[in-house]
Amino acid sequence: DSGVTQTPKHLITATGQRVTLRCSPRSGDLSVYWYQQSLDQGLQFLIQYYNGEERAKGNILERFSAQQFPDLHSELNLSSLELGDSALYFCASSASDRQNIQYFGAGTRLSVL
Amino acid sequence: GQSLEQPSEVTAVEGAIVQINCTYQTSGFYGLSWYQQHDGGAPTFLSYNALDGLEETGRFSSFLSRSDSYGYLLLQELQMKDSASYFCAVRDTRDDKIIFGKGTRLHILP
C-alpha cells in the first residue's frame, strides 16, 4: 500500500460528460501529480501541485483542470469527455517538489462510452 | 526535444541477471528514476540516481552517467515476480516537466 488514495476505482460515463477524480496524498507529502496512461502507453504527465500551488504542467488538455486543496488532497476534472479520454488516471505524491521519487495511487480507470 | 529511450521488451531466465537501458535526450534533469509496474497495477518506485554512479537496493541496482546520457537498471537473481514493465523517468530542469520512457516489458522464463 503506497499510502496514496484515489477514488473512484472505476468510472463509466458518456461522451460530453464531466467527471471528477480525487486523490489523497501520503501523509506529509506536499506534492501531488496526475498522469494519464492509455492502453499499452507510457505514463503521460499532466500536472503537478505543490502545497496548493501549480508547480509544473505537462501535456494537459484545456478540457482538463486540477486543483489542490488546503488539506492537500487534489481533484482532476475532466470535461467534454471524448472516447479517446478513456484511460487509467494515476495520482502520485512526493515529499519533495523536485526529486522524482513518487508514490502512486491504484488509479482510476475511466471508460468513456 | 525531451525523450527517453528504452527497449520495448527484454527476456531473461529465472535466476539470471538482466540490464534495462535508458538513454535520454534532454538538456538537464534533476535525476533518473526507475519504476516497476505489474499488469493492472500502479507504478512503484524502485530507485533514484541524483548523481553519477551506482545505487544498490537489494537485488536491484541503478546506474547513471550524465556524460554519456545513459542509465540502466540491473536486476539480479531474477524471480518470476519480477515479470513487469519497467520505466525510467526524469524531471526536466527547463520546465519541470516529468518525462517517462515508454517502458520495457520484462519476460522471465522458468
Tab-separated table of C-alpha atoms in Angstrom:
chain	number	residue	atom	x	y	z
A	1	ASP	CA	0.000	0.000	0.000
A	2	SER	CA	1.604	3.272	-1.176
A	3	GLY	CA	-0.463	5.437	1.154
A	4	VAL	CA	-1.934	7.368	-1.786
A	5	THR	CA	-5.698	7.014	-2.107
A	6	GLN	CA	-7.593	7.501	-5.329
A	7	THR	CA	-11.334	7.422	-5.820
A	8	PRO	CA	-13.250	6.128	-7.591
A	9	LYS	CA	-11.520	2.975	-8.826
A	10	HIS	CA	-13.703	2.770	-11.896
A	11	LEU	CA	-15.781	5.324	-13.748
A	12	ILE	CA	-18.010	4.745	-16.729
A	13	THR	CA	-19.550	7.723	-18.433
A	14	ALA	CA	-20.690	9.027	-21.787
A	15	THR	CA	-19.123	11.377	-24.279
A	16	GLY	CA	-19.660	15.022	-23.487
A	17	GLN	CA	-19.923	14.439	-19.759
A	18	ARG	CA	-17.779	15.787	-16.932
A	19	VAL	CA	-16.134	13.768	-14.155
A	20	THR	CA	-14.010	14.458	-11.108
A	21	LEU	CA	-11.223	12.204	-9.895
A	22	ARG	CA	-9.994	12.542	-6.349
A	23	CYS	CA	-6.627	11.902	-4.754
A	24	SER	CA	-5.365	11.963	-1.185
A	25	PRO	CA	-1.573	12.020	-0.934
A	26	ARG	CA	0.590	10.157	1.564
A	27	SER	CA	0.661	11.730	4.981
A	28	GLY	CA	3.174	14.573	4.961
A	29	ASP	CA	3.638	14.741	1.187
A	30	LEU	CA	3.118	18.205	-0.256
A	31	SER	CA	3.338	17.353	-3.962
A	32	VAL	CA	0.593	15.747	-5.983
A	33	TYR	CA	0.986	14.646	-9.603
A	34	TRP	CA	-1.554	13.484	-12.160
A	35	TYR	CA	-0.810	11.098	-15.012
A	36	GLN	CA	-2.730	9.530	-17.856
A	37	GLN	CA	-1.910	6.031	-19.082
A	38	SER	CA	-3.648	4.731	-22.169
A	39	LEU	CA	-3.610	1.104	-23.280
A	40	ASP	CA	-0.056	-0.023	-23.917
A	41	GLN	CA	1.184	3.510	-23.477
A	42	GLY	CA	3.609	5.008	-21.083
A	43	LEU	CA	2.760	7.495	-18.419
A	44	GLN	CA	1.860	10.953	-19.655
A	45	PHE	CA	2.478	13.659	-17.094
A	46	LEU	CA	-0.470	16.013	-16.811
A	47	ILE	CA	0.156	18.395	-13.931
A	48	GLN	CA	1.807	18.807	-10.532
A	49	TYR	CA	0.735	20.772	-7.483
A	50	TYR	CA	2.964	21.597	-4.566
A	51	ASN	CA	1.435	22.812	-1.318
A	52	GLY	CA	-1.625	24.153	-3.087
A	53	GLU	CA	0.119	25.867	-5.973
A	54	GLU	CA	0.521	24.664	-9.547
A	55	ARG	CA	4.158	23.609	-9.864
A	56	ALA	CA	4.542	22.128	-13.327
A	57	LYS	CA	2.327	21.481	-16.285
A	58	GLY	CA	2.622	18.697	-18.803
A	59	ASN	CA	0.506	17.855	-21.807
A	60	ILE	CA	-2.786	18.553	-20.109
A	61	LEU	CA	-5.703	19.333	-22.378
A	62	GLU	CA	-7.640	22.550	-21.899
A	63	ARG	CA	-10.714	20.420	-21.147
A	64	PHE	CA	-8.896	19.093	-18.090
A	65	SER	CA	-8.197	21.016	-14.930
A	66	ALA	CA	-6.931	20.241	-11.467
A	67	GLN	CA	-6.516	21.805	-8.081
A	68	GLN	CA	-5.018	21.029	-4.699
A	69	PHE	CA	-6.948	21.965	-1.612
A	70	PRO	CA	-5.667	23.260	1.766
A	71	ASP	CA	-5.819	19.731	3.208
A	72	LEU	CA	-3.532	18.734	0.284
A	73	HIS	CA	-5.966	16.417	-1.435
A	74	SER	CA	-6.324	17.028	-5.141
A	75	GLU	CA	-9.007	16.716	-7.777
A	76	LEU	CA	-8.685	16.272	-11.512
A	77	ASN	CA	-11.657	17.488	-13.514
A	78	LEU	CA	-12.222	16.126	-16.996
A	79	SER	CA	-14.911	17.786	-19.085
A	80	SER	CA	-16.465	17.423	-22.545
A	81	LEU	CA	-15.246	13.858	-22.458
A	82	GLU	CA	-14.288	12.106	-25.671
A	83	LEU	CA	-13.810	8.418	-26.434
A	84	GLY	CA	-10.065	8.990	-26.508
A	85	ASP	CA	-10.058	10.092	-22.896
A	86	SER	CA	-10.652	6.507	-21.816
A	87	ALA	CA	-7.548	5.604	-19.851
A	88	LEU	CA	-6.088	4.911	-16.452
A	89	TYR	CA	-5.528	8.065	-14.456
A	90	PHE	CA	-2.932	7.888	-11.733
A	91	CYS	CA	-2.227	10.236	-8.934
A	92	ALA	CA	1.140	10.232	-7.204
A	93	SER	CA	2.607	12.120	-4.299
A	94	SER	CA	6.064	13.013	-3.089
A	95	ALA	CA	7.626	14.858	-0.216
A	96	SER	CA	9.800	16.985	-2.472
A	97	ASP	CA	8.809	19.219	-5.374
A	98	ARG	CA	11.946	18.469	-7.372
A	99	GLN	CA	13.134	14.919	-6.754
A	100	ASN	CA	11.425	12.385	-8.957
A	101	ILE	CA	10.595	9.940	-6.170
A	102	GLN	CA	6.872	9.435	-6.341
A	103	TYR	CA	4.373	7.082	-4.762
A	104	PHE	CA	1.419	6.176	-6.911
A	105	GLY	CA	-2.185	5.507	-6.077
A	106	ALA	CA	-4.011	2.499	-7.502
A	107	GLY	CA	-5.504	4.613	-10.271
A	108	THR	CA	-8.936	5.406	-11.639
A	109	ARG	CA	-9.984	3.548	-14.758
A	110	LEU	CA	-12.127	5.854	-16.874
A	111	SER	CA	-14.266	4.419	-19.647
A	112	VAL	CA	-15.994	6.890	-21.940
A	113	LEU	CA	-18.742	5.255	-23.997
B	1	GLY	CA	13.387	17.578	-27.675
B	2	GLN	CA	12.868	15.729	-24.444
B	3	SER	CA	12.793	11.955	-24.768
B	4	LEU	CA	13.804	8.784	-23.009
B	5	GLU	CA	14.512	5.646	-24.996
B	6	GLN	CA	14.171	2.135	-23.595
B	7	PRO	CA	13.950	-1.264	-25.266
B	8	SER	CA	10.323	-2.294	-25.606
B	9	GLU	CA	10.883	-5.867	-24.406
B	10	VAL	CA	13.570	-7.922	-22.717
B	11	THR	CA	13.524	-11.655	-21.985
B	12	ALA	CA	15.649	-13.384	-19.356
B	13	VAL	CA	15.784	-16.641	-17.425
B	14	GLU	CA	14.826	-17.069	-13.788
B	15	GLY	CA	17.867	-16.674	-11.561
B	16	ALA	CA	19.821	-14.718	-14.152
B	17	ILE	CA	20.811	-11.042	-14.340
B	18	VAL	CA	19.233	-8.542	-16.717
B	19	GLN	CA	20.060	-4.939	-17.567
B	20	ILE	CA	17.472	-2.481	-18.862
B	21	ASN	CA	18.970	0.548	-20.534
B	22	CYS	CA	17.639	4.074	-20.718
B	23	THR	CA	19.122	6.734	-22.942
B	24	TYR	CA	17.874	10.247	-22.860
B	25	GLN	CA	17.864	13.485	-24.779
B	26	THR	CA	17.176	16.398	-22.531
B	27	SER	CA	19.247	19.425	-21.728
B	28	GLY	CA	19.189	18.951	-17.987
B	29	PHE	CA	17.400	16.959	-15.355
B	30	TYR	CA	17.371	16.528	-11.606
B	31	GLY	CA	17.971	12.783	-11.547
B	32	LEU	CA	16.998	9.463	-13.110
B	33	SER	CA	14.252	7.364	-11.546
B	34	TRP	CA	13.055	3.831	-12.153
B	35	TYR	CA	9.565	2.465	-11.595
B	36	GLN	CA	8.078	-1.015	-11.833
B	37	GLN	CA	4.538	-1.673	-12.986
B	38	HIS	CA	2.836	-5.054	-12.978
B	39	ASP	CA	-0.051	-5.631	-15.358
B	40	GLY	CA	-3.150	-3.984	-13.973
B	41	GLY	CA	-1.207	-2.355	-11.167
B	42	ALA	CA	0.190	1.020	-10.278
B	43	PRO	CA	3.799	2.064	-10.821
B	44	THR	CA	6.001	1.564	-7.788
B	45	PHE	CA	9.202	3.455	-7.142
B	46	LEU	CA	12.391	1.379	-7.376
B	47	SER	CA	15.427	3.624	-7.474
B	48	TYR	CA	16.677	7.179	-7.947
B	49	ASN	CA	20.088	8.401	-9.122
B	50	ALA	CA	20.717	12.049	-8.391
B	51	LEU	CA	24.416	11.729	-9.143
B	52	ASP	CA	26.518	9.659	-11.490
B	53	GLY	CA	27.323	6.192	-10.295
B	54	LEU	CA	25.690	3.076	-8.974
B	55	GLU	CA	22.874	2.885	-6.425
B	56	GLU	CA	22.115	-0.519	-4.931
B	57	THR	CA	18.885	-1.591	-3.284
B	58	GLY	CA	18.767	-5.309	-2.627
B	59	ARG	CA	18.557	-7.245	-5.884
B	60	PHE	CA	18.099	-4.047	-7.874
B	61	SER	CA	20.804	-1.569	-8.830
B	62	SER	CA	20.629	1.545	-10.949
B	63	PHE	CA	23.366	3.428	-12.710
B	64	LEU	CA	23.631	6.905	-14.188
B	65	SER	CA	26.216	8.548	-16.424
B	66	ARG	CA	25.278	12.114	-17.304
B	67	SER	CA	28.278	12.476	-19.624
B	68	ASP	CA	27.020	9.514	-21.664
B	69	SER	CA	23.315	10.493	-21.369
B	70	TYR	CA	22.712	6.959	-20.226
B	71	GLY	CA	21.430	4.968	-17.327
B	72	TYR	CA	20.400	1.416	-16.590
B	73	LEU	CA	18.517	-0.739	-14.138
B	74	LEU	CA	20.149	-4.019	-13.174
B	75	LEU	CA	18.043	-6.836	-11.756
B	76	GLN	CA	19.865	-9.767	-10.201
B	77	GLU	CA	18.690	-13.240	-9.171
B	78	LEU	CA	15.598	-12.811	-11.280
B	79	GLN	CA	12.353	-14.156	-9.895
B	80	MET	CA	9.111	-14.821	-11.723
B	81	LYS	CA	7.501	-11.975	-9.779
B	82	ASP	CA	9.901	-9.562	-11.495
B	83	SER	CA	7.906	-10.022	-14.705
B	84	ALA	CA	6.590	-6.491	-15.191
B	85	SER	CA	7.147	-3.279	-17.105
B	86	TYR	CA	9.972	-1.006	-16.045
B	87	PHE	CA	10.000	2.721	-16.702
B	88	CYS	CA	12.792	5.240	-16.462
B	89	ALA	CA	11.852	8.841	-15.769
B	90	VAL	CA	13.409	12.262	-15.379
B	91	ARG	CA	12.324	15.724	-14.372
B	92	ASP	CA	13.483	18.324	-16.876
B	93	THR	CA	15.169	21.340	-15.299
B	94	ARG	CA	13.996	23.717	-18.034
B	95	ASP	CA	10.277	23.393	-17.464
B	96	ASP	CA	9.998	20.920	-14.557
B	97	LYS	CA	8.021	18.517	-16.751
B	98	ILE	CA	8.286	14.876	-15.830
B	99	ILE	CA	9.127	12.561	-18.695
B	100	PHE	CA	8.665	8.807	-18.609
B	101	GLY	CA	10.123	6.375	-21.073
B	102	LYS	CA	7.625	4.134	-22.863
B	103	GLY	CA	8.626	1.242	-20.640
B	104	THR	CA	10.397	-2.082	-21.022
B	105	ARG	CA	8.354	-5.221	-20.605
B	106	LEU	CA	10.460	-7.877	-18.873
B	107	HIS	CA	9.577	-11.500	-19.598
B	108	ILE	CA	11.101	-14.126	-17.342
B	109	LEU	CA	11.364	-17.729	-18.439
B	110	PRO	CA	11.453	-20.580	-15.922
